[in-house]
Amino acid sequence: MDFHETILNRRSIRRFTDSPVPEATILKLLEYASAAPSACNRKPWEFYVVTEEKFLSPLRKASRFTNYISPLNIVVCGNTRRSLPLQLSSYWIQDCSAAIENILLGATSLGLGAVWCGLLPQVRPQDRVRKILSLPEHIIPLALIHIGTPSEARPPHEGLDMKRVHFVKEGAPVEEDE
Amino acid sequence: MDFHETILNRRSIRRFTDSPVPEATILKLLEYASAAPSACNRKPWEFYVVTEEKFLSPLRKASRFTNYISPLNIVVCGNTRRSLPLQLSSYWIQDCSAAIENILLGATSLGLGAVWCGLLPQVRPQDRVRKILSLPEHIIPLALIHIGTPSEARPPHEGLDMKRVHFVKEGAPVEEDE
């Protein structure tokens, strides 16, 4: 799919058919995730791929979105042993967020749908996901992505809210806060 | 440009020609940014567009990357008055990171180059950018993006580090930590 079309067509999809996502497609999505930029190129991410109902079912409860039923979950985690040290360590959150966006866009480009379900900074959902996936302490679950063949359609994004755009010019009037 | 090609061709570009980026292109990049997902669709971002040398020059110093010289900076900020409340407030960082990734990919798709220069969580660069742009307290600068016509070429991303991929299966052996 064309880039322009992909980026505007990416919408949060919450209803899926039960067709499984082929392993080659999963690996393609993770190749896209890994192509995201990261601070000092640390690539501080870990991708947990879940397709078995035994794990999907408790993950649904853990993430608080019990009505999203998909054949594939990818849980994107930060690996604090790979992230930058000290005050720069939290860059892994930004790095992993870019990787997640690449997965969502990649899914759209391949005709799939996806939705980003946040875990961090919510303490309980994180702890539950940690237990279900038996994650060690240094692996922090950031988000769970549901992926599958869409069984709902949503219109593409349109336009730009110009209130969010600020041209910085010498002598320009100061904008009112919102 | 095709999506697959765009996502693998996005590399951090740090050298640019001095050709200005047309305003229509800037608005296209911000349309892509705004198409990013955000927690509860809050769209808690603000985009500061800088093309005047009077502002570009101090921003270079503020961001600590004084040797990146581009005709366009977009400073992506979080607006804490638009973000979710209380313990969910920090989701704006993930939302804005997805918007930044969309800008970087959009630049690539349009034949431009870009590099993401992190500000938050670094205190000093953030404070300096806040002063240069006269940002009010509730607007938090997350990152500065340099954008322009590339004057360097970098090879596309290739492959996937399978050490970062974990298939969660019943009865699968526990992996060694890295």
Coordinates of C-alpha atoms in Angstrom, one line a residue:
Chain A
M1 CA 0.0 0.0 0.0
D2 CA 1.1 3.6 -0.7
F3 CA 2.5 5.4 2.4
H4 CA 0.1 8.3 2.3
E5 CA -2.9 6.0 2.1
T6 CA -1.5 3.8 4.9
I7 CA -0.9 6.5 7.4
L8 CA -4.3 8.1 7.0
N9 CA -6.1 4.7 6.9
R10 CA -4.6 3.6 10.2
R11 CA -7.5 3.6 12.7
S12 CA -7.9 1.8 15.9
I13 CA -9.7 -1.5 15.0
R14 CA -11.3 -3.3 17.9
R15 CA -13.2 -6.1 16.1
F16 CA -11.6 -8.9 14.3
T17 CA -12.4 -12.1 12.5
D18 CA -10.9 -15.3 13.9
S19 CA -8.5 -15.9 10.9
P20 CA -5.0 -16.4 12.3
V21 CA -2.2 -14.1 11.3
P22 CA 0.5 -16.1 9.4
E23 CA 3.9 -16.3 11.1
A24 CA 5.6 -14.6 8.1
T25 CA 3.2 -11.6 8.5
I26 CA 4.1 -11.4 12.3
L27 CA 7.8 -11.4 11.5
K28 CA 7.2 -8.7 8.8
L29 CA 5.4 -6.5 11.5
L30 CA 8.3 -7.0 13.9
E31 CA 10.8 -6.1 11.1
Y32 CA 8.9 -2.8 10.8
A33 CA 9.0 -2.4 14.5
S34 CA 12.7 -2.9 14.6
A35 CA 13.2 -0.2 11.9
A36 CA 12.0 2.4 14.4
P37 CA 14.6 4.9 15.6
S38 CA 15.8 4.7 19.2
A39 CA 18.0 6.9 21.4
C40 CA 21.6 6.1 20.6
N41 CA 20.3 3.2 18.5
R42 CA 19.9 1.0 21.7
K43 CA 16.8 -0.8 20.3
P44 CA 15.7 -1.4 23.9
W45 CA 12.6 -3.4 23.0
E46 CA 11.4 -7.0 23.4
F47 CA 8.4 -8.3 21.5
Y48 CA 6.2 -11.0 23.0
V49 CA 4.1 -12.8 20.4
V50 CA 0.9 -14.4 21.7
T51 CA -1.4 -16.6 19.6
E52 CA -2.5 -19.3 22.1
E53 CA -5.9 -18.8 23.7
K54 CA -4.4 -20.0 27.0
F55 CA -2.5 -16.7 27.1
L56 CA -4.8 -14.5 25.0
S57 CA -7.7 -14.9 27.4
P58 CA -5.9 -13.8 30.7
L59 CA -4.2 -11.0 28.7
R60 CA -7.6 -9.7 27.8
K61 CA -8.5 -9.5 31.4
A62 CA -5.2 -8.0 32.5
S63 CA -5.3 -5.2 29.9
R64 CA -8.9 -4.3 31.0
F65 CA -10.2 -4.5 27.4
T66 CA -12.0 -7.8 27.8
N67 CA -14.2 -7.3 24.7
Y68 CA -11.3 -7.0 22.2
I69 CA -11.0 -10.5 20.8
S70 CA -8.1 -10.9 18.3
P71 CA -6.1 -13.9 17.1
L72 CA -2.8 -12.2 17.8
N73 CA -1.4 -10.0 20.6
I74 CA 2.0 -8.5 20.5
V75 CA 3.2 -7.2 23.9
V76 CA 5.8 -4.6 23.4
C77 CA 8.2 -4.3 26.4
G78 CA 11.2 -2.2 27.3
N79 CA 14.4 -4.0 28.3
T80 CA 16.1 -1.8 31.0
R81 CA 19.3 -3.7 30.5
R82 CA 19.5 -2.4 26.9
S83 CA 18.2 1.2 27.6
L84 CA 20.4 4.2 28.2
P85 CA 21.8 4.7 31.7
L86 CA 20.6 7.0 34.6
Q87 CA 18.5 10.1 33.7
L88 CA 18.3 9.0 30.1
S89 CA 16.9 5.5 30.9
S90 CA 13.3 6.5 30.2
Y91 CA 14.0 7.1 26.6
W92 CA 13.0 3.4 26.1
I93 CA 9.4 4.5 26.4
Q94 CA 9.7 6.9 23.4
D95 CA 11.7 4.3 21.4
C96 CA 9.1 1.5 22.1
S97 CA 6.3 3.9 21.2
A98 CA 7.8 4.5 17.8
A99 CA 8.2 0.8 17.3
I100 CA 4.5 0.3 18.3
E101 CA 3.4 2.9 15.7
N102 CA 5.4 1.1 13.1
I103 CA 3.5 -2.1 13.9
L104 CA 0.2 -0.4 13.7
L105 CA 1.0 1.2 10.4
G106 CA 2.5 -2.1 9.1
A107 CA -0.7 -3.9 10.0
T108 CA -2.7 -1.3 8.1
S109 CA -0.4 -1.6 5.0
L110 CA -0.9 -5.4 5.1
G111 CA -4.7 -5.2 5.2
L112 CA -4.9 -6.0 9.0
G113 CA -6.4 -4.0 11.8
A114 CA -4.8 -3.2 15.2
V115 CA -5.4 -1.4 18.4
W116 CA -2.8 -0.1 20.9
C117 CA -3.8 -0.9 24.5
G118 CA -1.6 1.0 27.0
L119 CA -0.2 -0.8 30.1
L120 CA 2.5 1.5 31.5
P121 CA 2.0 3.7 33.6
Q122 CA -1.0 1.7 34.9
V123 CA 0.5 -0.5 37.7
R124 CA -2.0 -3.3 38.0
P125 CA -2.4 -4.2 34.3
Q126 CA 1.4 -4.2 34.0
D127 CA 1.8 -6.5 37.0
R128 CA -0.8 -8.9 35.6
V129 CA 0.8 -9.0 32.2
R130 CA 4.2 -9.5 33.8
K131 CA 2.9 -12.6 35.6
I132 CA 1.1 -14.1 32.6
L133 CA 4.2 -13.8 30.4
S134 CA 6.6 -14.6 33.3
L135 CA 8.6 -11.5 32.6
P136 CA 11.8 -10.9 34.6
E137 CA 12.2 -7.6 36.5
H138 CA 14.2 -5.8 33.9
I139 CA 11.5 -6.3 31.2
I140 CA 8.7 -3.7 31.5
P141 CA 5.5 -4.2 29.5
L142 CA 4.6 -0.9 27.8
A143 CA 1.6 -1.9 25.7
L144 CA -0.4 -4.7 24.3
I145 CA -1.4 -4.6 20.6
H146 CA -4.4 -6.6 19.3
I147 CA -3.9 -7.5 15.6
G148 CA -6.1 -9.4 13.2
T149 CA -8.3 -9.2 10.1
P150 CA -10.7 -6.3 10.7
S151 CA -14.4 -7.0 11.0
E152 CA -15.2 -3.3 11.3
A153 CA -14.4 -0.5 8.9
R154 CA -13.5 3.0 10.0
P155 CA -13.0 6.1 7.7
P156 CA -9.5 7.5 7.2
H157 CA -8.2 10.5 9.0
E158 CA -8.9 13.8 7.4
G159 CA -7.3 17.2 7.8
L160 CA -5.2 18.9 10.5
D161 CA -6.3 20.9 13.6
M162 CA -4.5 24.1 12.9
K163 CA -4.9 25.1 16.6
R164 CA -2.1 22.6 17.3
V165 CA 0.3 24.2 14.8
H166 CA 2.4 27.2 15.9
F167 CA 4.6 29.0 13.4
V168 CA 7.5 30.5 15.4
K169 CA 8.2 33.9 13.8
E170 CA 10.0 37.0 15.0
G171 CA 7.5 39.6 16.2
A172 CA 4.5 37.2 15.8
P173 CA 1.7 37.9 18.3
V174 CA 1.8 35.6 21.4
E175 CA -1.0 33.1 21.2
E176 CA -3.6 32.6 23.8
D177 CA -3.2 29.5 25.9
E178 CA -5.7 26.6 25.5
Chain B
M1 CA 6.4 6.0 -2.0
D2 CA 5.3 2.5 -1.1
F3 CA 4.8 1.9 2.7
H4 CA 7.3 -1.0 2.9
E5 CA 10.0 1.0 1.2
T6 CA 9.3 4.1 3.3
I7 CA 9.5 2.3 6.6
L8 CA 12.8 0.5 5.8
N9 CA 14.3 3.6 4.2
R10 CA 13.7 5.8 7.2
R11 CA 17.1 6.5 8.7
S12 CA 18.4 9.3 10.9
I13 CA 19.6 12.0 8.5
R14 CA 21.9 14.6 10.0
R15 CA 23.2 16.5 7.0
F16 CA 20.9 18.6 4.8
T17 CA 21.1 21.0 1.9
D18 CA 19.8 24.6 2.6
S19 CA 16.7 24.2 0.4
P20 CA 13.7 25.4 2.4
V21 CA 10.9 23.0 3.0
P22 CA 7.7 24.4 1.4
E23 CA 4.8 25.2 3.8
A24 CA 2.5 22.8 2.0
T25 CA 5.0 20.0 2.8
I26 CA 5.2 21.1 6.4
L27 CA 1.5 20.9 6.7
K28 CA 1.4 17.5 5.1
L29 CA 3.9 16.2 7.7
L30 CA 1.8 17.6 10.5
E31 CA -1.3 16.0 9.0
Y32 CA 0.6 12.7 9.3
A33 CA 1.6 13.5 12.8
S34 CA -2.0 14.2 13.8
A35 CA -3.1 10.8 12.3
A36 CA -1.2 9.1 15.1
P37 CA -3.2 7.2 17.7
S38 CA -3.4 8.7 21.2
A39 CA -4.8 7.5 24.5
C40 CA -8.6 8.1 24.5
N41 CA -8.0 10.2 21.4
R42 CA -6.9 13.2 23.4
K43 CA -4.3 14.3 20.7
P44 CA -2.3 16.0 23.5
W45 CA 0.3 17.4 21.1
E46 CA 1.4 20.9 20.0
F47 CA 3.7 21.4 17.0
Y48 CA 6.1 24.4 16.9
V49 CA 7.4 25.0 13.4
V50 CA 10.7 26.9 13.2
T51 CA 12.2 28.1 9.9
E52 CA 13.9 31.4 10.9
E53 CA 17.6 31.3 11.6
K54 CA 17.0 33.6 14.6
F55 CA 15.3 30.7 16.3
L56 CA 17.1 27.7 14.6
S57 CA 20.5 28.8 15.8
P58 CA 19.7 28.9 19.6
L59 CA 17.7 25.7 19.3
R60 CA 20.7 24.0 17.9
K61 CA 22.7 24.9 21.0
A62 CA 19.8 24.1 23.3
S63 CA 19.4 20.6 21.9
R64 CA 23.1 19.9 22.2
F65 CA 23.4 18.9 18.6
T66 CA 25.1 22.0 17.3
N67 CA 26.4 20.4 14.1
Y68 CA 23.0 19.5 12.7
I69 CA 22.1 22.3 10.4
S70 CA 18.6 22.0 8.8
P71 CA 16.2 24.6 7.3
L72 CA 13.3 23.3 9.4
N73 CA 12.8 22.3 13.0
I74 CA 9.6 20.9 14.3
V75 CA 9.5 20.9 18.1
V76 CA 6.9 18.4 19.3
C77 CA 5.4 19.2 22.7
G78 CA 2.9 17.7 25.0
N79 CA 0.0 19.8 26.2
T80 CA -0.7 18.7 29.8
R81 CA -4.1 20.5 29.6
R82 CA -5.1 18.1 26.9
S83 CA -3.6 14.9 28.3
L84 CA -5.4 12.4 30.5
P85 CA -5.7 13.1 34.2
L86 CA -3.7 11.9 37.2
Q87 CA -1.8 8.6 36.9
L88 CA -2.7 8.4 33.2
S89 CA -1.2 11.8 32.4
S90 CA 2.1 10.6 31.1
Y91 CA 0.5 8.8 28.2
W92 CA 1.1 12.0 26.3
I93 CA 4.7 11.0 25.9
Q94 CA 3.7 7.8 24.1
D95 CA 1.1 9.7 22.0
C96 CA 3.6 12.3 21.0
S97 CA 6.3 9.7 20.2
A98 CA 3.9 8.0 17.8
A99 CA 3.3 11.5 16.2
I100 CA 7.0 12.0 15.9
E101 CA 7.5 8.7 14.2
N102 CA 4.8 9.6 11.7
I103 CA 6.6 12.9 10.9
L104 CA 9.9 11.0 10.3
L105 CA 8.2 8.4 8.1
G106 CA 6.3 11.1 6.3
A107 CA 9.5 13.0 5.6
T108 CA 11.1 9.9 4.1
S109 CA 8.1 9.2 1.9
L110 CA 8.4 12.8 0.5
G111 CA 12.1 12.5 -0.2
L112 CA 13.2 14.5 2.8
G113 CA 15.5 13.4 5.7
A114 CA 15.0 13.9 9.4
V115 CA 16.4 13.2 12.8
W116 CA 14.7 12.9 16.2
C117 CA 16.6 14.8 18.9
G118 CA 15.3 14.0 22.3
L119 CA 14.7 16.7 24.9
L120 CA 12.6 15.2 27.7
P121 CA 13.8 13.7 30.2
Q122 CA 16.9 16.0 29.9
V123 CA 16.2 19.0 32.1
R124 CA 18.5 21.6 30.7
P125 CA 17.8 21.2 27.0
Q126 CA 14.0 21.3 27.8
D127 CA 14.4 24.5 29.8
R128 CA 16.4 26.2 27.1
V129 CA 13.9 25.2 24.4
R130 CA 11.0 26.4 26.6
K131 CA 12.7 29.8 26.9
I132 CA 13.5 30.1 23.2
L133 CA 10.0 29.3 22.1
S134 CA 8.3 31.2 25.1
L135 CA 6.4 28.0 26.0
P136 CA 3.9 28.3 28.9
E137 CA 4.3 25.9 31.8
H138 CA 1.7 23.4 30.6
I139 CA 3.5 22.8 27.3
I140 CA 6.3 20.4 27.6
P141 CA 8.9 20.1 24.8
L142 CA 9.5 16.4 24.1
A143 CA 11.7 16.4 21.1
L144 CA 13.1 18.6 18.3
I145 CA 13.1 17.2 14.7
H146 CA 15.5 18.4 12.1
I147 CA 14.0 18.1 8.6
G148 CA 15.4 19.0 5.2
T149 CA 16.6 17.7 1.9
P150 CA 19.2 15.0 2.7
S151 CA 22.8 15.6 1.7
E152 CA 23.9 12.2 3.0
A153 CA 22.6 8.8 2.0
R154 CA 22.2 5.9 4.4
P155 CA 21.3 2.3 3.5
P156 CA 17.8 0.9 4.4
H157 CA 17.2 -1.2 7.5
E158 CA 17.6 -4.9 6.9
G159 CA 16.3 -7.9 8.8
L160 CA 15.1 -8.5 12.4
D161 CA 17.1 -9.4 15.5
M162 CA 15.3 -12.6 16.5
K163 CA 16.7 -12.3 20.0
R164 CA 14.2 -9.6 20.6
V165 CA 11.3 -11.9 19.5
H166 CA 9.6 -14.2 22.0
F167 CA 6.9 -16.6 21.0
V168 CA 4.8 -17.3 24.1
K169 CA 3.8 -20.9 24.0
E170 CA 2.5 -23.3 26.6
G171 CA 5.3 -25.6 27.8
A172 CA 8.0 -23.6 25.9
P173 CA 11.4 -23.5 27.6
V174 CA 12.1 -20.4 29.7
E175 CA 14.6 -18.2 27.8
E176 CA 17.8 -17.0 29.4
D177 CA 17.9 -13.3 30.3
E178 CA 19.9 -10.9 28.3

